[in-house]
Coordinates of C-alpha atoms in Angstrom, one line a residue:
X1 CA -0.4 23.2 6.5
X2 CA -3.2 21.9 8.6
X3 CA -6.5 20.1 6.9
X4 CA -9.5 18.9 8.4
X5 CA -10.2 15.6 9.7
X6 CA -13.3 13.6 11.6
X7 CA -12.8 11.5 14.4
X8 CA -15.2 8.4 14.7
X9 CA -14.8 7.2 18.1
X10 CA -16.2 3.4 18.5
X11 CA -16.2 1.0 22.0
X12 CA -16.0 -2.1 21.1
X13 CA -13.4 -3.6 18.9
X14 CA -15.8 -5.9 16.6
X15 CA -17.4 -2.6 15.7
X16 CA -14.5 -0.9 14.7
X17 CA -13.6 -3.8 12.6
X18 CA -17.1 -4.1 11.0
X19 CA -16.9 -0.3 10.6
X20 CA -13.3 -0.4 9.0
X21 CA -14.6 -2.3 6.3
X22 CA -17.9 -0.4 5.7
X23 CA -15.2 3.0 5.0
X24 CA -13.1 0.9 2.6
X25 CA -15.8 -0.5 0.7
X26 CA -17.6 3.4 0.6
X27 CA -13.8 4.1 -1.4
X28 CA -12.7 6.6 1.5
X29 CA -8.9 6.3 2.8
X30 CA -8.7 5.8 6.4
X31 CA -5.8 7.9 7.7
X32 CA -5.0 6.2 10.8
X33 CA -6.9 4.2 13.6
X34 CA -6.2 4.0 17.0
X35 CA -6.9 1.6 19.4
X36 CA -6.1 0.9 23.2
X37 CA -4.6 -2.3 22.1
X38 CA -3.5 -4.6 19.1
X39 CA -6.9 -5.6 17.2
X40 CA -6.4 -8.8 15.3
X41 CA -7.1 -8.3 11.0
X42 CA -7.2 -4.6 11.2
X43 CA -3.7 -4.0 9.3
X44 CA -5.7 -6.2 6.4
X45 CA -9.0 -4.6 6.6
X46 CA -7.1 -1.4 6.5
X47 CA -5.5 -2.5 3.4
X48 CA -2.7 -1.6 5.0
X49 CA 1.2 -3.5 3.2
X50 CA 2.5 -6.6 5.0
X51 CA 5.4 -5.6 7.0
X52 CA 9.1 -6.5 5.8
X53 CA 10.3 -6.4 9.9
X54 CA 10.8 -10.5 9.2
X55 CA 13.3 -10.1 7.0
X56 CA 15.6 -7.6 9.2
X57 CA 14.9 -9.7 12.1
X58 CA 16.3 -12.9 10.2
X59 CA 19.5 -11.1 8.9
X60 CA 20.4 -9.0 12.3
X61 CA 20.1 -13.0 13.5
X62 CA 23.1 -13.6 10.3
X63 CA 25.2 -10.9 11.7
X64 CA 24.9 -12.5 14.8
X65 CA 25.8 -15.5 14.3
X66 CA 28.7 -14.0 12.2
X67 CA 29.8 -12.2 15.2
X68 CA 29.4 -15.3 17.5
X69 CA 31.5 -17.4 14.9
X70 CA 34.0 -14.6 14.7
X71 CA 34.3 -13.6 18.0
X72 CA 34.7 -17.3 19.2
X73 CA 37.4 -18.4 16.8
X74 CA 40.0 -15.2 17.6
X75 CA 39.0 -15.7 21.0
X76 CA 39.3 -19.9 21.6
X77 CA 41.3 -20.5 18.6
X78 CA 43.7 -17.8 17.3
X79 CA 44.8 -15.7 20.3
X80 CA 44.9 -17.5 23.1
X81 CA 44.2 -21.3 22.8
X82 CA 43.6 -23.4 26.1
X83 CA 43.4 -27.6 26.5
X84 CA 40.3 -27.9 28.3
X85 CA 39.8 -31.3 29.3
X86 CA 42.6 -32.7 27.6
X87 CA 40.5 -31.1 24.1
X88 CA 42.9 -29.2 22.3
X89 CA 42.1 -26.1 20.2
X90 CA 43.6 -27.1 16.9
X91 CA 40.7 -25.7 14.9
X92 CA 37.3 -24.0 15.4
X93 CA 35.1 -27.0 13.3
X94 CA 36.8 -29.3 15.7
X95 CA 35.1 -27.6 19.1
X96 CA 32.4 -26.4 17.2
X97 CA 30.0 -28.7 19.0
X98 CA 31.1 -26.4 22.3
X99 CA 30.2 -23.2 20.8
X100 CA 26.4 -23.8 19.2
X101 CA 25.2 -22.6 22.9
X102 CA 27.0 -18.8 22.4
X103 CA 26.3 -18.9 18.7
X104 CA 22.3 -19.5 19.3
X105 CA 22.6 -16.9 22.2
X106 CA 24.3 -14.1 20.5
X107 CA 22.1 -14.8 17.3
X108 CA 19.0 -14.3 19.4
X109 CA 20.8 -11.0 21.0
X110 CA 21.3 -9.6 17.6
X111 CA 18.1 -10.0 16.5
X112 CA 16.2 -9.0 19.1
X113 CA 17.8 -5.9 20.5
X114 CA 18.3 -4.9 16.8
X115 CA 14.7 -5.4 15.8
X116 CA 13.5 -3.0 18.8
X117 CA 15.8 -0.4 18.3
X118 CA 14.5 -0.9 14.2
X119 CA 10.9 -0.4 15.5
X120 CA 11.6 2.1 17.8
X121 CA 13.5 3.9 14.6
X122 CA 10.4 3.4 11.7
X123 CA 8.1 4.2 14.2
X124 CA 9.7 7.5 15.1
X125 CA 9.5 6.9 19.0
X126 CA 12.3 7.9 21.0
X127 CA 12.3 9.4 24.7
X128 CA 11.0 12.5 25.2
X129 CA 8.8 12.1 22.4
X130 CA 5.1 13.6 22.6
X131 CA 1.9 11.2 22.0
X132 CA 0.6 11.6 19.0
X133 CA -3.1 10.0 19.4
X134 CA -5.7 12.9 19.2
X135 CA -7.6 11.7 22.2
X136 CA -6.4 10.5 25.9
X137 CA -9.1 7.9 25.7
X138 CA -7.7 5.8 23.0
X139 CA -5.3 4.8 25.4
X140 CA -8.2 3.2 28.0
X141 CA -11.5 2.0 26.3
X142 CA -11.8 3.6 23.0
X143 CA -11.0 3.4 19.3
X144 CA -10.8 6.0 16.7
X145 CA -10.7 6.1 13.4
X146 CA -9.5 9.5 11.8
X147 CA -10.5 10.1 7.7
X148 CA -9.5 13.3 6.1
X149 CA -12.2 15.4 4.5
X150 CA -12.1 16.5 1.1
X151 CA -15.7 18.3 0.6
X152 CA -17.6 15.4 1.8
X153 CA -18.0 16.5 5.4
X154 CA -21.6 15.4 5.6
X155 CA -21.3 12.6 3.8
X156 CA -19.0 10.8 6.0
X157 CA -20.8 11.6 9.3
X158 CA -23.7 9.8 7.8
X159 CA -21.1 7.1 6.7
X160 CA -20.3 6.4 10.4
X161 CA -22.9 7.2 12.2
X162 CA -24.0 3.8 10.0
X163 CA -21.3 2.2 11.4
X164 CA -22.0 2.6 14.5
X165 CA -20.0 5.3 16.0
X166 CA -20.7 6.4 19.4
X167 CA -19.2 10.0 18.9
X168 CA -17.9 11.9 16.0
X169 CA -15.6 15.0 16.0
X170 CA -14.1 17.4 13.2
X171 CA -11.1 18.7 14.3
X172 CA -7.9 20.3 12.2
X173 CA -4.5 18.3 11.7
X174 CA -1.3 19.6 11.0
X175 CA 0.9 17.8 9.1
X176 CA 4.4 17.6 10.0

């Protein structure tokens, strides 16, 4: 099913911003912007929810460590215990002191390899996979914000020409 949408293209990032807010405060739902890079405040302005990535990052960094702790005490303790230096591996609190190096690294493996492959995941990206911005310039020196009509073509275009835009475009979308 495809529906129409209008493309406000914008150059400079403060307008976009200022231009966000002027569409939120007019009550119209902004389907999706995109920008060449990461503008600062424009997920709030959007009114867009706080993201929850934190929280999986903090407990891929738990099952880490879990693994590091794990890993280390069959490894150094239970199969094959050495006497390094005269230290004997009675327990694993004992030469816990030794291990905080392996347990900070693997915690910071976990988490970080885990939280890409987590973004890579929500945002539907994988190889292979086609660009989904409407516009080859969004990529280079230009930002777009894309609204969906219902009835209220003109009205819009008015909307944003307000705001500043430096071209506007109705096009069709299909949703997938």
């Amino acid at each position: 099913m495809a529906s129409k949408v209008i493309h406000a293209f914008y150059d400079d990032d403060d307008v976009l911003m200022h231009a966000v807010k002027k569409v939120k405060a007019a009550k119209h739902h902004i389907e999706e912007v995109y920008c060449p890079f990461p503008v600062h405040g424009l997920d709030k302005a959007m009114g867009l929810a706080p993201t929850r990535i934190a929280i999986t990052s903090f407990l891929y960094g738990c099952v880490g460590l879990t693994v590091a702790v794990l890993m280390m005490n069959y490894i150094m303790i239970e199969d094959w215990p050495q006497d390094i230096g005269g230290k004997p591996s009675f327990s694993y609190i004992e030469n816990m002191p030794a291990f905080v190096p392996i347990m900070f690294e693997l915690t910071v493996f976990f988490a970080a390899h885990l939280m890409v492959i987590t973004f890579y995941l929500r945002s539907r990206l994988w190889p292979f996979k086609e660009a989904e911005n409407p516009d080859v310039r969004t990529t280079d020196d230009h930002f777009l914000m894309e609204i969906e009509i219902h009835d209220n073509e003109q009205e819009l275009k008015d909307l944003l020409m307000q705001t500043g835009a430096v071209e506007i475009n109705i096009s069709e979308k299909n949703s997938h």
